[in-house]
Coordinates of C-alpha atoms in Angstrom, one line a residue:
Chain A
N17 CA -8.2 -11.6 -10.7
A18 CA -5.1 -10.1 -9.3
G19 CA -4.4 -6.4 -10.2
V20 CA -1.3 -5.0 -11.6
M21 CA 1.6 -6.0 -9.4
Q22 CA 4.8 -4.0 -8.9
N23 CA 8.0 -5.0 -7.0
P24 CA 9.7 -4.0 -5.0
R25 CA 7.4 -1.5 -3.4
H26 CA 10.4 0.3 -2.0
L27 CA 13.9 0.4 -3.4
V28 CA 16.9 2.2 -1.9
R29 CA 20.0 2.6 -4.1
R30 CA 23.2 4.6 -3.7
R31 CA 24.3 6.9 -6.5
G32 CA 25.9 4.9 -9.4
Q33 CA 24.1 1.7 -8.7
E34 CA 21.4 0.1 -11.0
A35 CA 17.7 0.0 -10.2
R36 CA 15.5 -2.7 -11.6
L37 CA 11.7 -2.2 -11.3
R38 CA 9.3 -4.9 -12.2
C39 CA 5.7 -4.8 -13.3
S40 CA 3.3 -7.8 -13.9
P41 CA 0.2 -6.6 -15.7
M42 CA -3.2 -7.9 -15.1
K43 CA -4.0 -11.3 -16.6
G44 CA -5.0 -10.9 -20.2
H45 CA -3.4 -7.5 -20.5
S46 CA -0.8 -7.1 -23.2
H47 CA -0.2 -3.3 -23.1
V48 CA 2.1 -1.7 -20.4
Y49 CA 2.8 1.9 -19.6
W50 CA 5.4 3.3 -17.2
Y51 CA 4.9 6.7 -15.5
R52 CA 7.1 8.6 -13.1
Q53 CA 5.8 10.8 -10.3
L54 CA 8.3 13.2 -8.8
P55 CA 7.4 14.8 -5.4
E56 CA 4.5 17.1 -5.4
E57 CA 3.9 16.5 -9.1
G58 CA 1.5 14.6 -11.3
L59 CA 2.5 11.3 -13.1
K60 CA 4.5 11.8 -16.3
F61 CA 4.5 9.3 -19.2
M62 CA 7.7 7.4 -19.8
V63 CA 7.2 4.5 -22.1
Y64 CA 4.6 2.3 -23.7
L65 CA 5.3 -1.3 -24.5
Q66 CA 3.5 -4.3 -25.9
K67 CA 4.8 -7.9 -25.7
E68 CA 8.5 -7.8 -27.0
N69 CA 8.0 -4.3 -28.5
I70 CA 8.6 -0.7 -27.4
I71 CA 5.9 1.3 -29.1
D72 CA 6.5 4.7 -27.6
E73 CA 9.4 5.8 -25.5
S74 CA 9.0 9.6 -26.1
G75 CA 8.9 10.3 -22.4
M76 CA 12.0 8.3 -21.4
P77 CA 15.2 10.0 -20.7
K78 CA 17.7 9.4 -23.5
E79 CA 20.4 8.0 -21.2
R80 CA 20.5 5.5 -18.4
F81 CA 16.9 4.4 -18.7
S82 CA 15.6 1.3 -20.6
A83 CA 12.5 -0.8 -20.5
E84 CA 11.5 -4.1 -21.8
F85 CA 8.4 -6.4 -21.9
P86 CA 9.5 -9.9 -22.8
K87 CA 7.3 -12.6 -24.2
E88 CA 7.4 -14.3 -20.9
G89 CA 7.7 -12.6 -17.5
P90 CA 7.2 -9.0 -16.2
S91 CA 8.0 -5.8 -17.7
I92 CA 11.2 -4.3 -16.4
L93 CA 12.2 -0.6 -16.1
R94 CA 15.9 -0.4 -15.7
I95 CA 17.8 2.7 -14.5
Q96 CA 21.6 2.5 -14.7
Q97 CA 23.9 4.7 -12.6
V98 CA 21.1 6.2 -10.6
V99 CA 21.4 9.9 -9.5
R100 CA 19.5 11.7 -6.8
G101 CA 17.2 13.2 -9.3
D102 CA 15.9 9.7 -10.1
S103 CA 14.2 9.5 -6.6
A104 CA 10.5 9.3 -7.4
A105 CA 7.6 7.0 -7.4
Y106 CA 7.4 4.8 -10.6
F107 CA 4.0 3.5 -11.7
C108 CA 3.1 0.8 -14.1
A109 CA -0.3 0.6 -15.7
S110 CA -1.7 -2.1 -18.1
S111 CA -4.7 -2.3 -20.4
P112 CA -6.1 -5.3 -22.3
S113 CA -5.9 -3.7 -25.8
L114 CA -6.2 -0.3 -27.5
S115 CA -10.0 -0.5 -28.0
T116 CA -11.8 2.7 -27.6
G117 CA -12.1 3.8 -24.0
N118 CA -10.0 1.0 -22.5
E119 CA -9.0 2.0 -18.9
Q120 CA -5.5 1.8 -17.8
F121 CA -5.2 -0.1 -14.5
F122 CA -2.4 1.1 -12.2
G123 CA -0.1 -0.8 -9.9
P124 CA 0.8 0.4 -6.4
G125 CA 4.0 1.9 -7.6
T126 CA 7.7 1.5 -6.6
R127 CA 9.2 4.2 -4.6
L128 CA 12.8 4.6 -5.5
T129 CA 15.2 6.5 -3.1
V130 CA 18.7 7.4 -4.2
L131 CA 21.0 8.1 -1.4
Chain B
A23 CA 1.2 18.9 -27.1
Q24 CA -1.6 18.3 -24.8
T25 CA -1.5 20.0 -21.4
V26 CA -3.7 19.6 -18.3
T27 CA -4.0 22.3 -15.7
Q28 CA -5.3 22.1 -12.2
S29 CA -5.3 25.5 -10.7
Q30 CA -6.2 24.5 -7.1
P31 CA -3.2 23.0 -5.3
E32 CA -5.3 22.4 -2.2
M33 CA -9.0 22.4 -1.3
S34 CA -11.0 21.5 1.8
V35 CA -14.6 20.6 2.5
Q36 CA -16.7 19.9 5.4
E37 CA -17.9 16.3 5.8
A38 CA -21.3 15.9 4.0
E39 CA -20.8 19.0 2.0
T40 CA -20.2 19.4 -1.8
V41 CA -16.9 20.4 -3.3
T42 CA -15.9 21.1 -6.9
L43 CA -12.3 20.6 -8.3
S44 CA -11.3 22.4 -11.5
C45 CA -9.5 21.1 -14.5
T46 CA -8.7 22.7 -17.8
Y47 CA -6.9 21.3 -20.7
D48 CA -5.6 22.2 -24.1
T49 CA -5.8 20.0 -27.2
S50 CA -6.4 20.4 -30.9
E51 CA -8.2 17.0 -31.1
S52 CA -12.0 16.8 -31.3
D53 CA -12.3 13.2 -29.9
Y54 CA -10.5 12.2 -26.7
Y55 CA -11.0 11.0 -23.2
L56 CA -10.9 12.7 -19.8
F57 CA -10.4 11.1 -16.4
W58 CA -10.3 11.8 -12.8
Y59 CA -8.0 9.7 -10.6
K60 CA -7.8 9.6 -6.9
Q61 CA -4.5 9.0 -5.1
P62 CA -4.9 8.3 -1.4
P63 CA -2.0 8.3 1.0
S64 CA -1.3 4.6 -0.1
R65 CA -0.3 6.1 -3.5
Q66 CA -2.5 3.7 -5.4
M67 CA -4.1 5.4 -8.4
I68 CA -7.8 4.8 -8.5
L69 CA -10.0 5.7 -11.4
V70 CA -12.9 7.8 -10.2
I71 CA -14.8 8.7 -13.4
R72 CA -14.3 8.9 -17.1
Q73 CA -15.8 11.2 -19.8
E74 CA -15.7 10.6 -23.6
A75 CA -15.5 13.9 -25.4
Y76 CA -18.0 12.9 -28.1
K77 CA -20.7 12.4 -25.5
Q78 CA -22.7 15.5 -24.5
Q79 CA -23.9 14.0 -21.3
N80 CA -21.9 14.5 -18.1
A81 CA -20.6 11.3 -16.6
T82 CA -21.9 10.4 -13.1
E83 CA -20.6 7.7 -10.7
N84 CA -22.6 7.7 -7.4
R85 CA -21.5 10.8 -5.5
F86 CA -19.1 11.8 -8.2
S87 CA -20.1 13.8 -11.3
V88 CA -18.4 16.0 -13.8
N89 CA -19.2 19.2 -15.5
F90 CA -17.7 18.8 -19.0
Q91 CA -17.6 22.0 -21.1
K92 CA -16.0 21.0 -24.4
A93 CA -15.8 24.4 -26.0
A94 CA -14.3 25.9 -22.8
K95 CA -12.0 22.8 -22.5
S96 CA -13.1 22.5 -18.9
F97 CA -13.7 19.3 -16.9
S98 CA -14.5 19.8 -13.3
L99 CA -15.2 17.1 -10.7
K100 CA -18.1 17.6 -8.2
I101 CA -18.1 15.3 -5.0
S102 CA -21.4 15.4 -3.2
D103 CA -21.9 14.3 0.4
S104 CA -18.2 14.4 1.0
Q105 CA -16.9 11.6 3.2
L106 CA -13.6 11.3 5.2
G107 CA -12.4 8.6 2.9
D108 CA -12.5 11.1 0.0
A109 CA -9.5 12.9 1.4
A110 CA -6.8 12.3 -1.3
M111 CA -4.9 13.8 -4.1
Y112 CA -7.1 14.1 -7.2
F113 CA -5.5 14.1 -10.7
C114 CA -7.3 15.1 -13.9
A115 CA -6.0 13.3 -16.9
Y116 CA -6.4 13.4 -20.7
R117 CA -6.0 10.6 -23.3
T118 CA -5.7 10.8 -27.1
P119 CA -8.4 9.0 -29.0
S120 CA -8.0 5.7 -30.7
G121 CA -5.7 5.7 -33.7
A122 CA -3.8 8.9 -32.6
G123 CA -0.7 7.6 -30.8
S124 CA 0.1 5.4 -27.8
Y125 CA -2.8 6.4 -25.6
Q126 CA -0.6 7.7 -22.9
L127 CA -2.3 9.7 -20.2
T128 CA -1.3 13.3 -19.6
F129 CA -1.9 14.3 -16.0
G130 CA -2.3 17.6 -14.2
K131 CA -0.3 18.4 -11.1
G132 CA -3.1 17.4 -8.8
T133 CA -5.4 18.9 -6.1
K134 CA -5.0 17.8 -2.5
L135 CA -8.5 17.5 -0.9
S136 CA -8.9 17.6 2.8
V137 CA -12.2 16.5 4.4
I138 CA -13.0 18.3 7.7
P139 CA -15.1 16.2 10.2

């Protein structure tokens, strides 16, 4: 049973370009979370999605950031017109449902570097 | 809003010895979950141990145990018989209970643990 997969593992973009980060949850998992980890910091929640729905985007910057989790295919975190401050590690986590105590399983992260 | 505080940016322990990492949190909820995650240099987040707030008994997983003090809002991690592979960043995390939001995890800033051979 493959774990949570994220790609690419490393992404380099120049200021003003777009970054697309992909996350494939574990098989049977329909809940996806995105977190951002700035250097020397803990992970910070960005957005929570179920298939075809954004449930909670309270941690997402209001501009340039968007997320989706289509019926088919991976979840995508999209950052438009990247700036140097977007450089961070972006982690995706998935869980099977919202049943009590369900663990979130993390992917290996995508490290975004903005030049 | 919930907050999680880890007051020890760095800790070190001799191999085979015991070390305790501290974590405090702030919440107005009575039922919630607490976690310790390990992040080795590979950056993969690995769940170490989980505690449910309604359970009085402290969770234990092999060499890892917690000291959960609900009234004090304290959740420390004890690592016994430390091994070189325990060297990593350790993050304490809080999660809201079922029916109270999106179940996002709130993390502390982490404690970097070094294990000295």
